[in-house]
Amino acid sequence: EVDGLVRHLRAAVQAVGSRGTVIHIAHSQGALVTFLACQRLLPKELERIQVLAFGGAAALRQTNDTPFQRCVNYYSINDPLLFVVPSAEQALRSGFVSNEEFCFLTPRVGDPIADHHLLGPTYASALAYEGLRYQRKYQSLVQRVLRSLLLVLVALIKVLIKRCATLYRTVVQALQTQRSWHTIESTIISR
C-alpha cells in the first residue's frame, strides 16, 4: 500500500505542475499509510500537498522533513484512535485551541465506532467544510455559479426527457388502441 501511495502522490504532484496543489484525504489506517509514504517523498513534492486526515492511526505534522502545504488532523473526541496517537492525545489534553494541525470535533452520534466512520455525521461535517473551503479558494464565483446552473439545467433536462418519454408512450398506446377499435369497427361494418 505504501509503495502504491508514493507512486500515486508523485504522479499527482507531477500532474498539477509547479503551481498546482494536491489535496490528499486519509482516514484511519490510511493516515498511517500516508505518514509512511510521506517519509519517502521529497520536501519539494510535499510542499505541493495538503493533507486532511480523519481519525488517523498516525498524526501528520508539518516539519522540516514533511513541509506540507497544509496539514489538518480531524479527530472526534470519542474516536478510539485519538488515544492511540500520542501527539493527538497530547494536543487534546493541552487544550491548545490555536493549533491548526489538530481539529477536535464533537461527536454527532455518541458511539465511538459510528463517530469514527469517515462518512458518518461527525466527519462528514468536516468534509463538507473542507469542500466549501476548496470551492471558495480554488473556484471563482463565476465557476461556482455556472456549475450550480449547469446542475439545475441537467436536472431540468432529465425531467423533460422523462416527461417526453411518458408522453410518447401515452401517444403510442392511444394510437394502438385507436387502431384496434378501427379494426373492430371495420370488421363490424364490413359484415
Coordinates of N, CA and C in Angstrom, one line a residue:
E1 N 0.8 -1.2 0.0 CA 0.0 0.0 0.0 C 0.9 1.3 0.0
V2 N 1.9 1.3 0.8 CA 2.8 2.4 0.9 C 3.4 2.8 -0.5
D3 N 4.0 1.7 -1.1 CA 4.6 2.0 -2.5 C 3.6 2.5 -3.5
G4 N 2.4 2.0 -3.4 CA 1.3 2.5 -4.3 C 1.0 3.9 -4.1
L5 N 0.9 4.3 -2.8 CA 0.6 5.7 -2.4 C 1.7 6.6 -2.8
V6 N 3.0 6.2 -2.6 CA 4.1 7.0 -3.0 C 4.0 7.3 -4.5
R7 N 3.8 6.3 -5.3 CA 3.7 6.5 -6.8 C 2.5 7.4 -7.1
H8 N 1.4 7.2 -6.5 CA 0.2 8.0 -6.7 C 0.4 9.5 -6.4
L9 N 1.0 9.7 -5.2 CA 1.2 11.1 -4.8 C 2.2 11.8 -5.8
R10 N 3.3 11.1 -6.1 CA 4.3 11.6 -7.1 C 3.6 12.0 -8.4
A11 N 2.8 11.1 -8.9 CA 2.1 11.3 -10.2 C 1.2 12.5 -10.1
A12 N 0.5 12.6 -8.9 CA -0.5 13.7 -8.7 C 0.2 15.0 -8.7
V13 N 1.4 15.1 -8.0 CA 2.2 16.3 -7.9 C 2.7 16.7 -9.2
Q14 N 3.1 15.7 -10.0 CA 3.6 16.0 -11.4 C 2.5 16.5 -12.3
A15 N 1.3 15.9 -12.1 CA 0.2 16.2 -12.9 C -0.3 17.7 -12.7
V16 N -0.2 18.2 -11.5 CA -0.7 19.5 -11.2 C 0.3 20.6 -11.5
G17 N 1.6 20.2 -11.7 CA 2.6 21.1 -12.0 C 3.1 21.9 -10.8
S18 N 4.0 22.8 -11.1 CA 4.7 23.6 -10.1 C 3.7 24.6 -9.4
R19 N 2.6 24.9 -10.0 CA 1.7 25.9 -9.4 C 0.5 25.3 -8.8
G20 N 0.3 24.0 -9.0 CA -0.9 23.3 -8.6 C -0.8 22.7 -7.1
T21 N -1.9 22.3 -6.6 CA -1.9 21.7 -5.3 C -2.6 20.4 -5.3
V22 N -2.1 19.4 -4.6 CA -2.7 18.1 -4.4 C -3.4 18.1 -3.1
I23 N -4.7 17.7 -3.0 CA -5.4 17.6 -1.7 C -5.6 16.1 -1.5
H24 N -4.9 15.6 -0.4 CA -5.0 14.2 -0.1 C -5.8 14.0 1.2
I25 N -6.8 13.1 1.1 CA -7.6 12.8 2.3 C -7.3 11.4 2.7
A26 N -7.0 11.3 4.0 CA -6.7 10.0 4.6 C -7.6 9.8 5.8
H27 N -8.0 8.5 6.0 CA -8.9 8.1 7.1 C -8.3 6.9 7.8
S28 N -8.3 6.9 9.1 CA -7.9 5.8 10.0 C -6.6 5.2 9.6
Q29 N -6.5 4.0 9.1 CA -5.2 3.4 8.8 C -4.6 4.1 7.6
G30 N -5.4 4.7 6.8 CA -4.9 5.5 5.6 C -4.0 6.6 6.0
A31 N -4.2 7.2 7.2 CA -3.3 8.2 7.7 C -2.0 7.6 8.1
L32 N -1.9 6.4 8.6 CA -0.7 5.8 8.9 C 0.1 5.4 7.6
V33 N -0.7 5.0 6.6 CA -0.1 4.7 5.3 C 0.5 6.0 4.7
T34 N -0.3 7.1 4.8 CA 0.2 8.4 4.3 C 1.4 8.8 5.0
F35 N 1.4 8.7 6.4 CA 2.6 9.0 7.2 C 3.9 8.3 6.6
L36 N 3.7 7.0 6.4 CA 4.9 6.2 5.9 C 5.3 6.6 4.5
A37 N 4.3 6.9 3.6 CA 4.6 7.3 2.2 C 5.3 8.6 2.2
C38 N 4.9 9.5 3.1 CA 5.5 10.9 3.1 C 6.9 10.8 3.5
Q39 N 7.3 9.8 4.2 CA 8.8 9.7 4.6 C 9.6 9.4 3.4
R40 N 9.0 9.0 2.3 CA 9.7 8.6 1.1 C 9.6 9.7 0.0
L41 N 8.8 10.7 0.2 CA 8.7 11.8 -0.8 C 9.6 12.9 -0.5
L42 N 10.0 13.7 -1.5 CA 10.9 14.8 -1.4 C 10.2 16.0 -0.8
P43 N 10.9 16.8 0.0 CA 10.3 18.0 0.5 C 9.6 18.9 -0.6
K44 N 10.2 19.0 -1.8 CA 9.6 19.8 -2.8 C 8.3 19.2 -3.3
E45 N 8.1 17.9 -3.2 CA 6.9 17.2 -3.5 C 5.8 17.5 -2.4
L46 N 6.3 17.4 -1.1 CA 5.4 17.6 0.0 C 4.8 19.0 0.1
E47 N 5.6 20.0 -0.4 CA 5.2 21.4 -0.4 C 4.0 21.6 -1.3
R48 N 3.7 20.7 -2.2 CA 2.6 20.8 -3.2 C 1.3 20.1 -2.6
I49 N 1.5 19.4 -1.4 CA 0.4 18.6 -0.9 C -0.3 19.1 0.3
Q50 N -1.6 19.1 0.3 CA -2.4 19.4 1.5 C -2.9 18.1 2.0
V51 N -2.7 17.8 3.3 CA -3.2 16.5 3.8 C -4.3 16.8 4.8
L52 N -5.4 16.1 4.6 CA -6.6 16.1 5.6 C -6.7 14.7 6.1
A53 N -6.5 14.5 7.4 CA -6.6 13.2 8.0 C -7.8 13.2 8.9
F54 N -8.6 12.1 8.9 CA -9.7 12.0 9.7 C -9.6 10.7 10.5
G55 N -9.6 10.9 11.9 CA -9.5 9.7 12.8 C -8.2 8.9 12.4
G56 N -7.1 9.6 12.3 CA -5.9 8.9 11.8 C -5.2 8.0 12.8
A57 N -4.7 6.9 12.3 CA -3.9 6.0 13.2 C -2.5 6.6 13.4
A58 N -2.2 7.7 12.7 CA -1.0 8.4 12.9 C -1.3 9.9 12.6
A59 N -0.7 10.8 13.4 CA -0.9 12.2 13.1 C 0.1 12.7 12.2
L60 N -0.3 13.5 11.2 CA 0.6 14.0 10.2 C 0.9 15.5 10.7
R61 N 2.2 15.8 10.6 CA 2.6 17.2 11.1 C 3.4 17.9 10.1
Q62 N 3.4 19.2 10.1 CA 4.3 20.0 9.2 C 5.6 20.2 10.0
T63 N 6.7 19.6 9.4 CA 8.0 19.7 9.9 C 9.0 20.1 8.8
N64 N 10.2 20.2 9.1 CA 11.2 20.4 8.1 C 11.3 19.2 7.1
D65 N 11.1 18.0 7.7 CA 11.1 16.8 6.8 C 9.8 16.6 6.1
T66 N 8.7 17.1 6.6 CA 7.4 17.0 6.0 C 6.8 18.4 5.9
P67 N 7.3 19.2 4.9 CA 6.8 20.6 4.8 C 5.5 20.6 3.9
F68 N 4.4 20.0 4.4 CA 3.1 20.0 3.7 C 2.7 21.5 3.5
Q69 N 2.0 21.7 2.4 CA 1.4 23.0 2.2 C 0.4 23.3 3.2
R70 N -0.3 22.3 3.7 CA -1.3 22.4 4.7 C -1.5 21.0 5.3
C71 N -1.8 21.0 6.6 CA -2.0 19.7 7.2 C -3.0 19.8 8.4
V72 N -4.1 19.1 8.3 CA -5.1 19.1 9.4 C -5.4 17.7 9.8
N73 N -5.4 17.4 11.1 CA -5.8 16.1 11.6 C -7.1 16.3 12.4
Y74 N -8.2 15.8 11.8 CA -9.5 15.8 12.4 C -9.7 14.6 13.3
Y75 N -10.2 14.8 14.5 CA -10.5 13.7 15.4 C -11.8 14.0 16.1
S76 N -12.7 13.0 16.1 CA -13.9 13.1 17.0 C -13.3 12.9 18.4
I77 N -13.8 13.6 19.4 CA -13.2 13.5 20.7 C -13.5 12.1 21.4
N78 N -14.4 11.3 20.8 CA -14.6 10.0 21.3 C -14.0 8.9 20.3
D79 N -13.3 9.3 19.3 CA -12.7 8.4 18.4 C -11.6 7.5 19.1
P80 N -11.8 6.2 19.1 CA -10.8 5.3 19.8 C -9.4 5.6 19.4
L81 N -9.1 5.9 18.1 CA -7.7 6.1 17.6 C -7.1 7.4 18.2
L82 N -7.9 8.3 18.7 CA -7.3 9.5 19.3 C -6.4 9.2 20.4
F83 N -6.7 8.2 21.2 CA -5.9 7.9 22.4 C -4.8 6.9 22.1
V84 N -4.7 6.5 20.8 CA -3.6 5.6 20.4 C -2.5 6.4 19.8
V85 N -2.8 7.7 19.4 CA -1.8 8.6 18.8 C -1.4 9.6 19.8
P86 N -0.2 9.4 20.3 CA 0.3 10.3 21.4 C 0.2 11.8 21.1
S87 N 0.6 12.2 20.0 CA 0.6 13.7 19.7 C -0.8 14.2 19.6
A88 N -1.7 13.4 19.1 CA -3.1 13.9 19.1 C -3.7 13.9 20.5
E89 N -3.5 12.9 21.3 CA -3.9 12.9 22.7 C -3.4 14.1 23.4
Q90 N -2.1 14.3 23.3 CA -1.4 15.4 23.9 C -2.0 16.8 23.5
A91 N -2.3 17.0 22.2 CA -2.9 18.2 21.8 C -4.3 18.4 22.4
L92 N -5.0 17.3 22.5 CA -6.4 17.4 23.1 C -6.3 17.8 24.6
R93 N -5.4 17.1 25.3 CA -5.3 17.3 26.7 C -4.7 18.7 27.0
S94 N -3.9 19.2 26.1 CA -3.3 20.6 26.4 C -4.3 21.7 26.3
G95 N -5.4 21.4 25.6 CA -6.5 22.4 25.4 C -6.0 23.5 24.4
F96 N -5.0 23.1 23.6 CA -4.4 24.0 22.6 C -5.4 24.2 21.5
V97 N -6.2 25.3 21.5 CA -7.2 25.5 20.5 C -6.6 26.2 19.3
S98 N -5.5 26.9 19.4 CA -4.9 27.6 18.3 C -4.1 26.7 17.4
N99 N -3.9 25.5 17.7 CA -3.1 24.6 16.9 C -3.9 24.2 15.6
E100 N -3.4 24.7 14.5 CA -4.1 24.5 13.3 C -4.0 23.1 12.7
E101 N -3.0 22.3 13.3 CA -2.8 20.9 12.8 C -3.8 19.9 13.3
F102 N -4.5 20.3 14.4 CA -5.5 19.4 15.0 C -6.8 20.1 15.1
C103 N -7.8 19.4 14.8 CA -9.2 19.9 15.0 C -10.0 18.8 15.6
F104 N -10.5 19.1 16.8 CA -11.3 18.1 17.6 C -12.8 18.4 17.4
L105 N -13.5 17.4 17.1 CA -14.9 17.5 16.8 C -15.8 16.9 17.8
T106 N -16.9 17.5 18.1 CA -17.9 17.0 19.0 C -18.6 15.8 18.3
P107 N -18.7 14.7 19.0 CA -19.3 13.5 18.3 C -20.8 13.8 18.0
R108 N -21.2 13.4 16.8 CA -22.6 13.6 16.4 C -23.5 12.5 16.8
V109 N -23.0 11.2 16.9 CA -23.8 10.1 17.1 C -23.6 9.7 18.6
G110 N -22.4 9.7 19.2 CA -22.2 9.3 20.5 C -21.6 7.9 20.6
D111 N -21.6 7.2 19.5 CA -21.0 5.9 19.5 C -19.6 6.0 18.9
P112 N -18.5 5.6 19.6 CA -17.2 5.8 19.1 C -17.0 5.1 17.7
I113 N -17.6 4.0 17.4 CA -17.4 3.4 16.1 C -18.1 4.2 15.0
A114 N -19.3 4.6 15.3 CA -20.1 5.4 14.3 C -19.4 6.7 14.1
D115 N -18.9 7.3 15.2 CA -18.3 8.6 15.0 C -16.9 8.5 14.3
H116 N -16.3 7.3 14.3 CA -15.1 7.1 13.6 C -15.3 7.0 12.1
H117 N -16.5 6.6 11.6 CA -16.7 6.4 10.2 C -16.5 7.7 9.4
L118 N -15.8 7.6 8.3 CA -15.5 8.8 7.5 C -16.7 9.5 7.0
L119 N -17.7 8.7 6.6 CA -18.9 9.3 6.0 C -20.0 9.4 7.0
G120 N -19.7 9.1 8.3 CA -20.7 9.3 9.4 C -20.9 10.8 9.6
P121 N -21.9 11.2 10.4 CA -22.2 12.6 10.6 C -21.1 13.4 11.2
T122 N -20.2 12.9 12.0 CA -19.2 13.6 12.7 C -18.1 14.1 11.7
Y123 N -17.5 13.2 10.9 CA -16.5 13.6 10.0 C -17.1 14.1 8.7
A124 N -18.4 13.8 8.4 CA -19.0 14.3 7.2 C -19.1 15.9 7.3
S125 N -19.4 16.4 8.5 CA -19.5 17.8 8.7 C -18.1 18.5 8.4
A126 N -17.0 17.9 8.8 CA -15.7 18.4 8.5 C -15.4 18.3 7.0
L127 N -15.8 17.2 6.4 CA -15.6 17.0 4.9 C -16.4 18.1 4.2
A128 N -17.6 18.4 4.6 CA -18.4 19.4 4.0 C -17.7 20.8 4.1
Y129 N -17.2 21.1 5.3 CA -16.5 22.3 5.5 C -15.3 22.4 4.5
E130 N -14.5 21.3 4.4 CA -13.4 21.3 3.6 C -13.8 21.5 2.1
G131 N -14.9 20.9 1.7 CA -15.4 21.1 0.4 C -15.7 22.5 0.0
L132 N -16.4 23.2 1.0 CA -16.7 24.6 0.8 C -15.4 25.5 0.8
R133 N -14.5 25.1 1.6 CA -13.2 25.8 1.7 C -12.5 25.7 0.3
Y134 N -12.5 24.5 -0.2 CA -11.9 24.3 -1.5 C -12.6 25.1 -2.6
Q135 N -13.9 25.1 -2.6 CA -14.6 25.9 -3.6 C -14.3 27.3 -3.6
R136 N -14.3 27.9 -2.4 CA -14.0 29.3 -2.2 C -12.6 29.7 -2.6
K137 N -11.7 28.8 -2.3 CA -10.3 29.1 -2.5 C -9.8 28.8 -4.0
Y138 N -10.4 27.8 -4.6 CA -9.9 27.3 -5.9 C -10.8 27.6 -7.0
Q139 N -12.1 27.9 -6.7 CA -13.0 28.2 -7.8 C -13.5 29.6 -7.7
S140 N -13.6 30.3 -8.9 CA -14.1 31.6 -8.9 C -15.6 31.6 -8.6
L141 N -16.1 32.8 -8.3 CA -17.6 32.9 -8.1 C -18.3 32.5 -9.4
V142 N -17.8 32.9 -10.5 CA -18.4 32.6 -11.8 C -18.4 31.1 -12.0
Q143 N -17.3 30.4 -11.7 CA -17.3 28.9 -11.8 C -18.3 28.3 -10.9
R144 N -18.4 28.7 -9.7 CA -19.4 28.1 -8.8 C -20.8 28.4 -9.2
V145 N -21.1 29.6 -9.7 CA -22.5 29.9 -10.2 C -22.8 29.1 -11.4
L146 N -21.8 29.0 -12.4 CA -22.1 28.3 -13.6 C -22.3 26.8 -13.3
R147 N -21.5 26.3 -12.4 CA -21.6 24.8 -12.0 C -23.0 24.6 -11.5
S148 N -23.5 25.5 -10.6 CA -24.8 25.3 -10.0 C -25.9 25.4 -11.1
L149 N -25.7 26.4 -12.0 CA -26.7 26.5 -13.1 C -26.7 25.3 -14.0
L150 N -25.5 24.7 -14.2 CA -25.4 23.5 -15.1 C -26.1 22.3 -14.4
L151 N -25.9 22.2 -13.1 CA -26.5 21.1 -12.4 C -28.1 21.2 -12.4
V152 N -28.6 22.5 -12.3 CA -30.0 22.7 -12.4 C -30.5 22.4 -13.8
L153 N -29.7 22.8 -14.8 CA -30.1 22.6 -16.2 C -30.1 21.1 -16.5
V154 N -29.1 20.3 -16.0 CA -29.1 18.9 -16.2 C -30.3 18.2 -15.6
A155 N -30.7 18.7 -14.4 CA -31.8 18.1 -13.7 C -33.1 18.4 -14.5
L156 N -33.2 19.6 -15.0 CA -34.4 20.0 -15.8 C -34.5 19.2 -17.1
I157 N -33.4 19.0 -17.7 CA -33.3 18.2 -18.9 C -33.8 16.7 -18.6
K158 N -33.3 16.2 -17.5 CA -33.7 14.8 -17.1 C -35.2 14.7 -16.9
V159 N -35.8 15.7 -16.3 CA -37.2 15.8 -16.0 C -38.0 15.9 -17.4
L160 N -37.5 16.7 -18.2 CA -38.1 16.9 -19.6 C -38.0 15.6 -20.4
I161 N -36.9 15.0 -20.4 CA -36.7 13.7 -21.1 C -37.7 12.7 -20.5
K162 N -37.8 12.6 -19.2 CA -38.8 11.6 -18.6 C -40.2 11.9 -19.0
R163 N -40.6 13.2 -19.0 CA -41.9 13.6 -19.4 C -42.2 13.3 -20.9
C164 N -41.2 13.6 -21.7 CA -41.3 13.3 -23.2 C -41.5 11.8 -23.4
A165 N -40.8 11.0 -22.7 CA -40.9 9.5 -22.8 C -42.3 9.1 -22.4
T166 N -42.8 9.6 -21.3 CA -44.1 9.3 -20.8 C -45.2 9.7 -21.9
L167 N -45.0 10.9 -22.4 CA -46.0 11.4 -23.4 C -45.9 10.5 -24.7
Y168 N -44.7 10.1 -25.1 CA -44.5 9.2 -26.2 C -45.3 7.9 -26.0
R169 N -45.0 7.3 -24.8 CA -45.7 6.0 -24.5 C -47.2 6.2 -24.6
T170 N -47.7 7.3 -24.0 CA -49.1 7.5 -24.0 C -49.7 7.7 -25.4
V171 N -49.0 8.4 -26.3 CA -49.4 8.6 -27.6 C -49.4 7.2 -28.4
V172 N -48.4 6.5 -28.2 CA -48.2 5.2 -28.9 C -49.4 4.2 -28.4
Q173 N -49.7 4.2 -27.1 CA -50.7 3.4 -26.6 C -52.1 3.8 -27.2
A174 N -52.3 5.2 -27.2 CA -53.5 5.7 -27.8 C -53.7 5.3 -29.2
L175 N -52.6 5.4 -30.0 CA -52.7 5.0 -31.4 C -52.9 3.6 -31.6
Q176 N -52.3 2.7 -30.8 CA -52.5 1.3 -30.8 C -54.0 1.0 -30.5
T177 N -54.5 1.6 -29.5 CA -55.9 1.4 -29.0 C -56.8 1.9 -30.1
Q178 N -56.6 3.0 -30.7 CA -57.4 3.5 -31.8 C -57.4 2.6 -33.0
R179 N -56.2 2.1 -33.4 CA -56.1 1.1 -34.5 C -56.9 -0.1 -34.2
S180 N -56.9 -0.6 -32.9 CA -57.6 -1.8 -32.6 C -59.1 -1.5 -32.7
W181 N -59.6 -0.3 -32.3 CA -61.0 0.0 -32.4 C -61.4 0.1 -33.9
H182 N -60.4 0.7 -34.7 CA -60.7 0.9 -36.1 C -60.8 -0.5 -36.8
T183 N -60.0 -1.4 -36.4 CA -60.0 -2.8 -36.9 C -61.4 -3.5 -36.6
I184 N -61.8 -3.3 -35.3 CA -63.0 -3.9 -34.8 C -64.2 -3.3 -35.6
E185 N -64.1 -1.9 -35.6 CA -65.2 -1.2 -36.3 C -65.3 -1.6 -37.8
S186 N -64.2 -1.7 -38.5 CA -64.2 -2.0 -39.9 C -64.7 -3.4 -40.1
T187 N -64.4 -4.3 -39.2 CA -64.9 -5.7 -39.2 C -66.4 -5.7 -39.1
I188 N -66.9 -5.0 -38.1 CA -68.3 -5.0 -37.8 C -69.1 -4.4 -39.0
I189 N -68.6 -3.3 -39.6 CA -69.2 -2.6 -40.7 C -69.2 -3.5 -41.9
S190 N -68.1 -4.2 -42.2 CA -68.0 -4.9 -43.4 C -68.9 -6.2 -43.4
R191 N -69.3 -6.6 -42.2 CA -70.1 -7.8 -42.2 C -71.5 -7.4 -42.4

